[in-house]
Amino acid sequence: MPDKLTIPDLLEKVARGEPLSMITCYDYPTARIIDRAGVDLVLVGDSVAMTVLGHPNTLPATMEIMLLFAEAVARGCERAFVIGDMPYMSYQVSVSEAIRNAGRFMAEAGVDCVKLEGGRAMCDAVRGIVKAGIPVMGHLGLTPQSASAIGGYKVQGRSAQAAINILEDALALQDAGAFAVLLELVPARVTEVITQKLDIPTISIGSGAGASGFCQIFHDVVGMFEAFTPRHAKQYAAIGAELRQAMERFVAEIKDRTYPGPEHSFKIAAEELREFMTYAEKR
Ligand code: KIV
């Protein structure tokens, strides 16, 4: 069994200039594939509400939903560092609720850390969770749980003041004890500067090449989310199209009676069959 990655391992990789790889995942079989492929960090994102459950945004993801998916992913990851994404209203109401819910992710789902959205406004929660011994990854830039308040799903930090706010939020998260900060849809130069100013790693999702690590949504990079593919997502496979072809062949073979064939069926011993036939004939 491969050794489980720890935060010191991740920091060591960053210190020697090796970029971290991070991908979202929501189920056990995919987690095993991702883990064996050598991905460093696996995020059980609240994006599950959209990619898997078909909602238009991430808000319907609850703690119970997140724990169910996180538990499956954690079971599938022997090496990768697993992140439980704290869902909407699981950490915003009070610090004690934030600590309790982060603890549930660790104890019930078996993840290695939690991630939450927000900067200075969330630092009390981050401090509380970290004090309880739970590592926290921050999430700045486009924070989908507050899409309505920040004007939708668009690039953040395009004005000097907005970029300053993201830098100050990142520094505050670092001071509060976060071990890394995810930057979503932030201009590439802003990410570069923030990465230089922080002692902790930054992870970019749609935030350019100047971060310490890079994250993508699994369904986007394997071609499984038909509704929309963001510009920053490079497609490495067309799994959705392949699955559709497989299902079309399945339907066609059932229709033309090619499937199931004798090789897909099971036999009964001759004398058992004789006895069964005798019985069936009398019914
Ligand atoms: O929920 C999620 O998948 C995320 C990504 C956008 C990083 O938070």
PDB file of C-alpha atoms and ligand atoms in Angstrom:
ATOM      1  CA  MET A   1       0.000   0.000   0.000  1.00  0.00           C
ATOM      2  CA  PRO A   2       1.458   3.432  -0.902  1.00  0.00           C
ATOM      3  CA  ASP A   3       2.183   5.870   1.928  1.00  0.00           C
ATOM      4  CA  LYS A   4      -0.536   8.446   2.533  1.00  0.00           C
ATOM      5  CA  LEU A   5       0.578  11.970   1.616  1.00  0.00           C
ATOM      6  CA  THR A   6       0.738  14.375   4.551  1.00  0.00           C
ATOM      7  CA  ILE A   7       0.920  18.156   4.720  1.00  0.00           C
ATOM      8  CA  PRO A   8       4.731  18.045   5.293  1.00  0.00           C
ATOM      9  CA  ASP A   9       5.031  15.874   2.131  1.00  0.00           C
ATOM     10  CA  LEU A  10       2.988  18.412   0.148  1.00  0.00           C
ATOM     11  CA  LEU A  11       5.012  21.347   1.489  1.00  0.00           C
ATOM     12  CA  GLU A  12       8.235  19.533   0.676  1.00  0.00           C
ATOM     13  CA  LYS A  13       7.104  19.032  -2.933  1.00  0.00           C
ATOM     14  CA  VAL A  14       6.318  22.740  -3.221  1.00  0.00           C
ATOM     15  CA  ALA A  15       9.658  23.686  -1.613  1.00  0.00           C
ATOM     16  CA  ARG A  16      11.547  21.688  -4.229  1.00  0.00           C
ATOM     17  CA  GLY A  17       9.540  23.308  -7.024  1.00  0.00           C
ATOM     18  CA  GLU A  18       7.234  20.381  -7.845  1.00  0.00           C
ATOM     19  CA  PRO A  19       3.713  21.625  -8.681  1.00  0.00           C
ATOM     20  CA  LEU A  20       0.852  19.914  -6.824  1.00  0.00           C
ATOM     21  CA  SER A  21      -1.944  18.221  -8.782  1.00  0.00           C
ATOM     22  CA  MET A  22      -5.505  18.398  -7.469  1.00  0.00           C
ATOM     23  CA  ILE A  23      -8.790  17.126  -8.895  1.00  0.00           C
ATOM     24  CA  THR A  24     -12.358  16.824  -7.671  1.00  0.00           C
ATOM     25  CA  CYS A  25     -13.862  13.389  -7.086  1.00  0.00           C
ATOM     26  CA  TYR A  26     -17.176  12.137  -5.747  1.00  0.00           C
ATOM     27  CA  ASP A  27     -17.168   8.316  -5.755  1.00  0.00           C
ATOM     28  CA  TYR A  28     -15.116   5.255  -4.768  1.00  0.00           C
ATOM     29  CA  PRO A  29     -14.238   3.694  -8.159  1.00  0.00           C
ATOM     30  CA  THR A  30     -13.110   7.026  -9.613  1.00  0.00           C
ATOM     31  CA  ALA A  31     -11.164   7.770  -6.419  1.00  0.00           C
ATOM     32  CA  ARG A  32      -9.204   4.529  -6.866  1.00  0.00           C
ATOM     33  CA  ILE A  33      -8.325   5.429 -10.468  1.00  0.00           C
ATOM     34  CA  ILE A  34      -7.326   8.987  -9.540  1.00  0.00           C
ATOM     35  CA  ASP A  35      -5.299   7.765  -6.559  1.00  0.00           C
ATOM     36  CA  ARG A  36      -3.393   5.216  -8.641  1.00  0.00           C
ATOM     37  CA  ALA A  37      -2.711   7.848 -11.317  1.00  0.00           C
ATOM     38  CA  GLY A  38      -0.678   9.762  -8.734  1.00  0.00           C
ATOM     39  CA  VAL A  39      -2.825  12.861  -8.137  1.00  0.00           C
ATOM     40  CA  ASP A  40      -1.658  14.613  -4.948  1.00  0.00           C
ATOM     41  CA  LEU A  41      -4.860  16.188  -3.643  1.00  0.00           C
ATOM     42  CA  VAL A  42      -8.437  14.984  -4.140  1.00  0.00           C
ATOM     43  CA  LEU A  43     -11.244  17.427  -3.417  1.00  0.00           C
ATOM     44  CA  VAL A  44     -14.692  16.152  -2.592  1.00  0.00           C
ATOM     45  CA  GLY A  45     -16.163  19.444  -3.766  1.00  0.00           C
ATOM     46  CA  ASP A  46     -19.624  20.776  -3.101  1.00  0.00           C
ATOM     47  CA  SER A  47     -19.626  20.965  -6.915  1.00  0.00           C
ATOM     48  CA  VAL A  48     -21.078  17.455  -6.509  1.00  0.00           C
ATOM     49  CA  ALA A  49     -24.434  19.268  -6.292  1.00  0.00           C
ATOM     50  CA  MET A  50     -23.986  20.332  -9.937  1.00  0.00           C
ATOM     51  CA  THR A  51     -21.806  17.669 -11.567  1.00  0.00           C
ATOM     52  CA  VAL A  52     -23.463  14.613 -10.007  1.00  0.00           C
ATOM     53  CA  LEU A  53     -26.812  15.699  -8.571  1.00  0.00           C
ATOM     54  CA  GLY A  54     -27.819  18.021 -11.434  1.00  0.00           C
ATOM     55  CA  HIS A  55     -28.522  21.198  -9.444  1.00  0.00           C
ATOM     56  CA  PRO A  56     -27.875  24.603 -11.067  1.00  0.00           C
ATOM     57  CA  ASN A  57     -25.454  25.658  -8.274  1.00  0.00           C
ATOM     58  CA  THR A  58     -23.607  24.284  -5.224  1.00  0.00           C
ATOM     59  CA  LEU A  59     -25.968  25.565  -2.518  1.00  0.00           C
ATOM     60  CA  PRO A  60     -28.151  22.436  -2.171  1.00  0.00           C
ATOM     61  CA  ALA A  61     -25.149  20.377  -0.983  1.00  0.00           C
ATOM     62  CA  THR A  62     -25.743  19.625   2.711  1.00  0.00           C
ATOM     63  CA  MET A  63     -23.430  18.135   5.334  1.00  0.00           C
ATOM     64  CA  GLU A  64     -25.209  14.773   4.999  1.00  0.00           C
ATOM     65  CA  ILE A  65     -24.741  14.755   1.213  1.00  0.00           C
ATOM     66  CA  MET A  66     -21.087  15.803   1.504  1.00  0.00           C
ATOM     67  CA  LEU A  67     -20.311  13.186   4.163  1.00  0.00           C
ATOM     68  CA  LEU A  68     -21.792  10.405   2.029  1.00  0.00           C
ATOM     69  CA  PHE A  69     -19.654  11.291  -1.007  1.00  0.00           C
ATOM     70  CA  ALA A  70     -16.546  12.165   1.042  1.00  0.00           C
ATOM     71  CA  GLU A  71     -16.635   8.827   2.840  1.00  0.00           C
ATOM     72  CA  ALA A  72     -16.663   6.932  -0.478  1.00  0.00           C
ATOM     73  CA  VAL A  73     -13.783   8.986  -1.892  1.00  0.00           C
ATOM     74  CA  ALA A  74     -11.682   8.708   1.278  1.00  0.00           C
ATOM     75  CA  ARG A  75     -12.065   4.902   1.137  1.00  0.00           C
ATOM     76  CA  GLY A  76     -10.725   4.933  -2.426  1.00  0.00           C
ATOM     77  CA  CYS A  77      -7.646   7.073  -1.735  1.00  0.00           C
ATOM     78  CA  GLU A  78      -4.706   5.211  -0.260  1.00  0.00           C
ATOM     79  CA  ARG A  79      -2.089   7.829  -1.198  1.00  0.00           C
ATOM     80  CA  ALA A  80      -3.809  11.069  -2.173  1.00  0.00           C
ATOM     81  CA  PHE A  81      -4.567  13.761   0.412  1.00  0.00           C
ATOM     82  CA  VAL A  82      -8.361  14.073   0.624  1.00  0.00           C
ATOM     83  CA  ILE A  83     -10.130  17.409   1.145  1.00  0.00           C
ATOM     84  CA  GLY A  84     -13.710  17.653   2.390  1.00  0.00           C
ATOM     85  CA  ASP A  85     -15.415  20.781   1.030  1.00  0.00           C
ATOM     86  CA  MET A  86     -17.501  22.451   3.719  1.00  0.00           C
ATOM     87  CA  PRO A  87     -20.947  23.090   2.206  1.00  0.00           C
ATOM     88  CA  TYR A  88     -23.061  26.226   2.301  1.00  0.00           C
ATOM     89  CA  MET A  89     -24.027  27.270   5.850  1.00  0.00           C
ATOM     90  CA  SER A  90     -21.969  24.528   7.514  1.00  0.00           C
ATOM     91  CA  TYR A  91     -19.356  27.058   8.762  1.00  0.00           C
ATOM     92  CA  GLN A  92     -20.838  30.547   8.316  1.00  0.00           C
ATOM     93  CA  VAL A  93     -23.325  30.536  11.231  1.00  0.00           C
ATOM     94  CA  SER A  94     -20.923  30.195  14.171  1.00  0.00           C
ATOM     95  CA  VAL A  95     -17.381  29.110  14.949  1.00  0.00           C
ATOM     96  CA  SER A  96     -18.616  26.218  17.090  1.00  0.00           C
ATOM     97  CA  GLU A  97     -20.799  24.908  14.233  1.00  0.00           C
ATOM     98  CA  ALA A  98     -17.838  25.242  11.874  1.00  0.00           C
ATOM     99  CA  ILE A  99     -15.623  23.217  14.223  1.00  0.00           C
ATOM    100  CA  ARG A 100     -18.320  20.561  14.749  1.00  0.00           C
ATOM    101  CA  ASN A 101     -18.920  20.151  11.007  1.00  0.00           C
ATOM    102  CA  ALA A 102     -15.198  20.072  10.190  1.00  0.00           C
ATOM    103  CA  GLY A 103     -14.868  17.389  12.878  1.00  0.00           C
ATOM    104  CA  ARG A 104     -17.649  15.359  11.242  1.00  0.00           C
ATOM    105  CA  PHE A 105     -15.744  15.415   7.947  1.00  0.00           C
ATOM    106  CA  MET A 106     -12.655  14.054   9.701  1.00  0.00           C
ATOM    107  CA  ALA A 107     -14.315  11.486  11.993  1.00  0.00           C
ATOM    108  CA  GLU A 108     -17.253  10.269   9.880  1.00  0.00           C
ATOM    109  CA  ALA A 109     -15.883  10.613   6.338  1.00  0.00           C
ATOM    110  CA  GLY A 110     -12.183  10.076   7.031  1.00  0.00           C
ATOM    111  CA  VAL A 111     -10.893  13.043   5.014  1.00  0.00           C
ATOM    112  CA  ASP A 112      -7.476  14.614   5.683  1.00  0.00           C
ATOM    113  CA  CYS A 113      -8.533  18.269   5.854  1.00  0.00           C
ATOM    114  CA  VAL A 114     -11.408  20.617   5.062  1.00  0.00           C
ATOM    115  CA  LYS A 115     -11.760  23.516   2.637  1.00  0.00           C
ATOM    116  CA  LEU A 116     -13.950  26.556   3.102  1.00  0.00           C
ATOM    117  CA  GLU A 117     -14.732  29.660   1.083  1.00  0.00           C
ATOM    118  CA  GLY A 118     -14.015  33.226   2.187  1.00  0.00           C
ATOM    119  CA  GLY A 119     -11.208  35.383   3.511  1.00  0.00           C
ATOM    120  CA  ARG A 120     -11.039  37.759   6.479  1.00  0.00           C
ATOM    121  CA  ALA A 121     -14.731  37.205   7.313  1.00  0.00           C
ATOM    122  CA  MET A 122     -14.065  33.484   7.793  1.00  0.00           C
ATOM    123  CA  CYS A 123     -10.805  33.744   9.751  1.00  0.00           C
ATOM    124  CA  ASP A 124     -12.420  33.120  13.165  1.00  0.00           C
ATOM    125  CA  ALA A 125     -13.849  29.853  11.821  1.00  0.00           C
ATOM    126  CA  VAL A 126     -10.485  28.911  10.253  1.00  0.00           C
ATOM    127  CA  ARG A 127      -8.662  29.672  13.526  1.00  0.00           C
ATOM    128  CA  GLY A 128     -11.171  27.606  15.514  1.00  0.00           C
ATOM    129  CA  ILE A 129     -10.990  24.606  13.183  1.00  0.00           C
ATOM    130  CA  VAL A 130      -7.184  24.713  13.050  1.00  0.00           C
ATOM    131  CA  LYS A 131      -7.052  24.991  16.871  1.00  0.00           C
ATOM    132  CA  ALA A 132      -9.147  21.827  17.006  1.00  0.00           C
ATOM    133  CA  GLY A 133      -6.355  20.085  15.077  1.00  0.00           C
ATOM    134  CA  ILE A 134      -8.014  20.032  11.664  1.00  0.00           C
ATOM    135  CA  PRO A 135      -6.057  21.379   8.666  1.00  0.00           C
ATOM    136  CA  VAL A 136      -7.886  23.990   6.573  1.00  0.00           C
ATOM    137  CA  MET A 137      -7.491  25.005   2.930  1.00  0.00           C
ATOM    138  CA  GLY A 138      -8.878  28.475   2.143  1.00  0.00           C
ATOM    139  CA  HIS A 139     -10.749  29.325  -1.075  1.00  0.00           C
ATOM    140  CA  LEU A 140     -10.664  32.841  -2.571  1.00  0.00           C
ATOM    141  CA  GLY A 141     -11.485  34.590  -5.842  1.00  0.00           C
ATOM    142  CA  LEU A 142     -14.662  33.156  -7.297  1.00  0.00           C
ATOM    143  CA  THR A 143     -16.352  31.614  -4.286  1.00  0.00           C
ATOM    144  CA  PRO A 144     -19.385  29.808  -5.771  1.00  0.00           C
ATOM    145  CA  GLN A 145     -21.332  29.724  -2.483  1.00  0.00           C
ATOM    146  CA  SER A 146     -21.533  33.541  -2.644  1.00  0.00           C
ATOM    147  CA  ALA A 147     -21.942  33.817  -6.434  1.00  0.00           C
ATOM    148  CA  SER A 148     -25.100  35.861  -5.967  1.00  0.00           C
ATOM    149  CA  ALA A 149     -23.335  38.428  -3.744  1.00  0.00           C
ATOM    150  CA  ILE A 150     -20.205  38.735  -5.913  1.00  0.00           C
ATOM    151  CA  GLY A 151     -22.058  39.168  -9.196  1.00  0.00           C
ATOM    152  CA  GLY A 152     -22.084  35.668 -10.652  1.00  0.00           C
ATOM    153  CA  TYR A 153     -19.550  33.151 -11.913  1.00  0.00           C
ATOM    154  CA  LYS A 154     -16.911  35.514 -13.243  1.00  0.00           C
ATOM    155  CA  VAL A 155     -13.226  36.355 -12.892  1.00  0.00           C
ATOM    156  CA  GLN A 156     -12.482  38.101  -9.573  1.00  0.00           C
ATOM    157  CA  GLY A 157      -9.665  40.552  -8.764  1.00  0.00           C
ATOM    158  CA  ARG A 158      -9.614  42.424 -12.060  1.00  0.00           C
ATOM    159  CA  SER A 159      -9.486  45.883 -10.445  1.00  0.00           C
ATOM    160  CA  ALA A 160      -6.507  46.927  -8.287  1.00  0.00           C
ATOM    161  CA  GLN A 161      -8.753  47.159  -5.217  1.00  0.00           C
ATOM    162  CA  ALA A 162     -10.306  43.745  -5.824  1.00  0.00           C
ATOM    163  CA  ALA A 163      -6.832  42.215  -6.283  1.00  0.00           C
ATOM    164  CA  ILE A 164      -5.650  43.913  -3.057  1.00  0.00           C
ATOM    165  CA  ASN A 165      -8.673  42.439  -1.242  1.00  0.00           C
ATOM    166  CA  ILE A 166      -7.778  38.923  -2.433  1.00  0.00           C
ATOM    167  CA  LEU A 167      -4.134  39.391  -1.357  1.00  0.00           C
ATOM    168  CA  GLU A 168      -5.208  40.659   2.084  1.00  0.00           C
ATOM    169  CA  ASP A 169      -7.696  37.782   2.426  1.00  0.00           C
ATOM    170  CA  ALA A 170      -4.971  35.286   1.519  1.00  0.00           C
ATOM    171  CA  LEU A 171      -2.545  36.774   4.071  1.00  0.00           C
ATOM    172  CA  ALA A 172      -5.291  36.724   6.722  1.00  0.00           C
ATOM    173  CA  LEU A 173      -6.076  33.057   5.993  1.00  0.00           C
ATOM    174  CA  GLN A 174      -2.381  32.246   6.318  1.00  0.00           C
ATOM    175  CA  ASP A 175      -2.247  34.107   9.677  1.00  0.00           C
ATOM    176  CA  ALA A 176      -5.361  32.213  10.811  1.00  0.00           C
ATOM    177  CA  GLY A 177      -3.521  28.929  10.211  1.00  0.00           C
ATOM    178  CA  ALA A 178      -4.693  27.761   6.757  1.00  0.00           C
ATOM    179  CA  PHE A 179      -2.100  25.412   5.213  1.00  0.00           C
ATOM    180  CA  ALA A 180      -2.941  26.377   1.600  1.00  0.00           C
ATOM    181  CA  VAL A 181      -5.197  28.704  -0.377  1.00  0.00           C
ATOM    182  CA  LEU A 182      -7.161  27.804  -3.491  1.00  0.00           C
ATOM    183  CA  LEU A 183      -7.549  30.706  -5.942  1.00  0.00           C
ATOM    184  CA  GLU A 184     -10.475  30.359  -8.336  1.00  0.00           C
ATOM    185  CA  LEU A 185     -10.766  32.547 -11.466  1.00  0.00           C
ATOM    186  CA  VAL A 186      -8.179  35.132 -10.425  1.00  0.00           C
ATOM    187  CA  PRO A 187      -6.043  36.890 -13.086  1.00  0.00           C
ATOM    188  CA  ALA A 188      -2.741  35.059 -13.635  1.00  0.00           C
ATOM    189  CA  ARG A 189      -0.484  37.970 -12.568  1.00  0.00           C
ATOM    190  CA  VAL A 190      -2.458  38.467  -9.364  1.00  0.00           C
ATOM    191  CA  THR A 191      -2.021  34.760  -8.568  1.00  0.00           C
ATOM    192  CA  GLU A 192       1.726  35.024  -9.204  1.00  0.00           C
ATOM    193  CA  VAL A 193       2.102  37.948  -6.809  1.00  0.00           C
ATOM    194  CA  ILE A 194      -0.059  36.324  -4.110  1.00  0.00           C
ATOM    195  CA  THR A 195       1.986  33.122  -4.444  1.00  0.00           C
ATOM    196  CA  GLN A 196       5.198  35.110  -3.955  1.00  0.00           C
ATOM    197  CA  LYS A 197       3.811  36.937  -0.916  1.00  0.00           C
ATOM    198  CA  LEU A 198       2.525  33.821   0.887  1.00  0.00           C
ATOM    199  CA  ASP A 199       4.589  31.240   2.760  1.00  0.00           C
ATOM    200  CA  ILE A 200       1.852  28.637   2.243  1.00  0.00           C
ATOM    201  CA  PRO A 201       1.072  27.032  -1.147  1.00  0.00           C
ATOM    202  CA  THR A 202      -1.517  28.445  -3.539  1.00  0.00           C
ATOM    203  CA  ILE A 203      -3.627  26.234  -5.782  1.00  0.00           C
ATOM    204  CA  SER A 204      -4.961  27.651  -9.042  1.00  0.00           C
ATOM    205  CA  ILE A 205      -8.251  26.723 -10.640  1.00  0.00           C
ATOM    206  CA  GLY A 206      -8.563  28.970 -13.659  1.00  0.00           C
ATOM    207  CA  SER A 207      -6.062  31.352 -12.050  1.00  0.00           C
ATOM    208  CA  GLY A 208      -3.066  30.891 -14.317  1.00  0.00           C
ATOM    209  CA  ALA A 209       0.229  29.054 -14.137  1.00  0.00           C
ATOM    210  CA  GLY A 210       1.898  30.980 -11.323  1.00  0.00           C
ATOM    211  CA  ALA A 211       0.512  28.991  -8.388  1.00  0.00           C
ATOM    212  CA  SER A 212       2.088  26.172  -6.347  1.00  0.00           C
ATOM    213  CA  GLY A 213      -0.499  23.671  -7.562  1.00  0.00           C
ATOM    214  CA  PHE A 214      -3.329  23.222 -10.060  1.00  0.00           C
ATOM    215  CA  CYS A 215      -6.876  21.994  -9.623  1.00  0.00           C
ATOM    216  CA  GLN A 216      -9.639  21.054 -12.037  1.00  0.00           C
ATOM    217  CA  ILE A 217     -13.145  19.608 -11.834  1.00  0.00           C
ATOM    218  CA  PHE A 218     -12.943  15.917 -12.826  1.00  0.00           C
ATOM    219  CA  HIS A 219     -16.084  16.020 -14.981  1.00  0.00           C
ATOM    220  CA  ASP A 220     -14.703  18.969 -16.994  1.00  0.00           C
ATOM    221  CA  VAL A 221     -11.333  17.375 -17.840  1.00  0.00           C
ATOM    222  CA  VAL A 222     -12.720  13.967 -18.820  1.00  0.00           C
ATOM    223  CA  GLY A 223     -15.619  15.358 -20.874  1.00  0.00           C
ATOM    224  CA  MET A 224     -18.470  14.264 -18.640  1.00  0.00           C
ATOM    225  CA  PHE A 225     -20.259  17.546 -17.949  1.00  0.00           C
ATOM    226  CA  GLU A 226     -22.188  18.467 -21.048  1.00  0.00           C
ATOM    227  CA  ALA A 227     -23.944  21.580 -19.713  1.00  0.00           C
ATOM    228  CA  PHE A 228     -20.826  23.778 -19.768  1.00  0.00           C
ATOM    229  CA  THR A 229     -17.005  23.544 -20.022  1.00  0.00           C
ATOM    230  CA  PRO A 230     -15.072  26.457 -18.521  1.00  0.00           C
ATOM    231  CA  ARG A 231     -12.334  28.037 -20.652  1.00  0.00           C
ATOM    232  CA  HIS A 232      -9.611  27.008 -18.182  1.00  0.00           C
ATOM    233  CA  ALA A 233     -10.517  23.308 -18.348  1.00  0.00           C
ATOM    234  CA  LYS A 234      -8.397  21.258 -20.734  1.00  0.00           C
ATOM    235  CA  GLN A 235     -10.184  18.091 -21.846  1.00  0.00           C
ATOM    236  CA  TYR A 236      -7.988  14.983 -21.534  1.00  0.00           C
ATOM    237  CA  ALA A 237     -10.682  12.453 -22.505  1.00  0.00           C
ATOM    238  CA  ALA A 238     -14.161  12.296 -23.995  1.00  0.00           C
ATOM    239  CA  ILE A 239     -15.645   9.883 -21.473  1.00  0.00           C
ATOM    240  CA  GLY A 240     -19.179  11.264 -21.851  1.00  0.00           C
ATOM    241  CA  ALA A 241     -19.183  10.546 -25.605  1.00  0.00           C
ATOM    242  CA  GLU A 242     -17.661   7.109 -25.028  1.00  0.00           C
ATOM    243  CA  LEU A 243     -20.263   6.226 -22.385  1.00  0.00           C
ATOM    244  CA  ARG A 244     -23.028   7.313 -24.731  1.00  0.00           C
ATOM    245  CA  GLN A 245     -21.647   5.143 -27.541  1.00  0.00           C
ATOM    246  CA  ALA A 246     -21.413   2.195 -25.145  1.00  0.00           C
ATOM    247  CA  MET A 247     -25.046   2.666 -24.082  1.00  0.00           C
ATOM    248  CA  GLU A 248     -26.208   3.009 -27.706  1.00  0.00           C
ATOM    249  CA  ARG A 249     -24.466  -0.316 -28.525  1.00  0.00           C
ATOM    250  CA  PHE A 250     -26.045  -1.910 -25.434  1.00  0.00           C
ATOM    251  CA  VAL A 251     -29.528  -0.826 -26.547  1.00  0.00           C
ATOM    252  CA  ALA A 252     -28.891  -1.950 -30.145  1.00  0.00           C
ATOM    253  CA  GLU A 253     -27.609  -5.382 -29.104  1.00  0.00           C
ATOM    254  CA  ILE A 254     -30.618  -5.968 -26.863  1.00  0.00           C
ATOM    255  CA  LYS A 255     -32.924  -4.959 -29.722  1.00  0.00           C
ATOM    256  CA  ASP A 256     -31.238  -7.241 -32.279  1.00  0.00           C
ATOM    257  CA  ARG A 257     -30.796 -10.053 -29.689  1.00  0.00           C
ATOM    258  CA  THR A 258     -26.995 -10.107 -29.981  1.00  0.00           C
ATOM    259  CA  TYR A 259     -26.896  -9.654 -26.193  1.00  0.00           C
ATOM    260  CA  PRO A 260     -27.076 -11.671 -24.009  1.00  0.00           C
ATOM    261  CA  GLY A 261     -25.311 -14.562 -25.767  1.00  0.00           C
ATOM    262  CA  PRO A 262     -24.733 -18.105 -24.480  1.00  0.00           C
ATOM    263  CA  GLU A 263     -21.425 -16.929 -22.964  1.00  0.00           C
ATOM    264  CA  HIS A 264     -23.386 -14.587 -20.662  1.00  0.00           C
ATOM    265  CA  SER A 265     -25.780 -17.322 -19.389  1.00  0.00           C
ATOM    266  CA  PHE A 266     -25.529 -20.054 -16.724  1.00  0.00           C
ATOM    267  CA  LYS A 267     -26.299 -23.797 -17.007  1.00  0.00           C
ATOM    268  CA  ILE A 268     -28.307 -26.197 -14.853  1.00  0.00           C
ATOM    269  CA  ALA A 269     -27.199 -29.873 -14.522  1.00  0.00           C
ATOM    270  CA  ALA A 270     -29.101 -32.304 -16.829  1.00  0.00           C
ATOM    271  CA  GLU A 271     -30.804 -34.342 -14.076  1.00  0.00           C
ATOM    272  CA  GLU A 272     -31.793 -31.173 -12.170  1.00  0.00           C
ATOM    273  CA  LEU A 273     -33.250 -29.770 -15.391  1.00  0.00           C
ATOM    274  CA  ARG A 274     -35.169 -33.012 -16.042  1.00  0.00           C
ATOM    275  CA  GLU A 275     -36.707 -32.912 -12.558  1.00  0.00           C
ATOM    276  CA  PHE A 276     -37.537 -29.212 -12.953  1.00  0.00           C
ATOM    277  CA  MET A 277     -39.165 -29.814 -16.380  1.00  0.00           C
ATOM    278  CA  THR A 278     -41.257 -32.653 -15.022  1.00  0.00           C
ATOM    279  CA  TYR A 279     -42.499 -30.336 -12.275  1.00  0.00           C
ATOM    280  CA  ALA A 280     -43.061 -27.375 -14.619  1.00  0.00           C
ATOM    281  CA  GLU A 281     -45.061 -29.473 -17.104  1.00  0.00           C
ATOM    282  CA  LYS A 282     -47.559 -30.345 -14.333  1.00  0.00           C
ATOM    283  CA  ARG A 283     -48.120 -26.697 -13.368  1.00  0.00           C
TER     284      ARG A 283
HETATM  285  O1  KIV B   1     -16.578  22.380  -5.123  1.00  0.00           O
HETATM  286  C1  KIV B   1     -15.597  22.395  -5.873  1.00  0.00           C
HETATM  287  O2  KIV B   1     -15.416  21.526  -6.727  1.00  0.00           O
HETATM  288  C2  KIV B   1     -14.660  23.480  -5.728  1.00  0.00           C
HETATM  289  C3  KIV B   1     -13.774  23.725  -6.915  1.00  0.00           C
HETATM  290  C4  KIV B   1     -14.305  24.838  -7.719  1.00  0.00           C
HETATM  291  C5  KIV B   1     -12.372  23.953  -6.517  1.00  0.00           C
HETATM  292  O3  KIV B   1     -14.613  24.142  -4.744  1.00  0.00           O
END
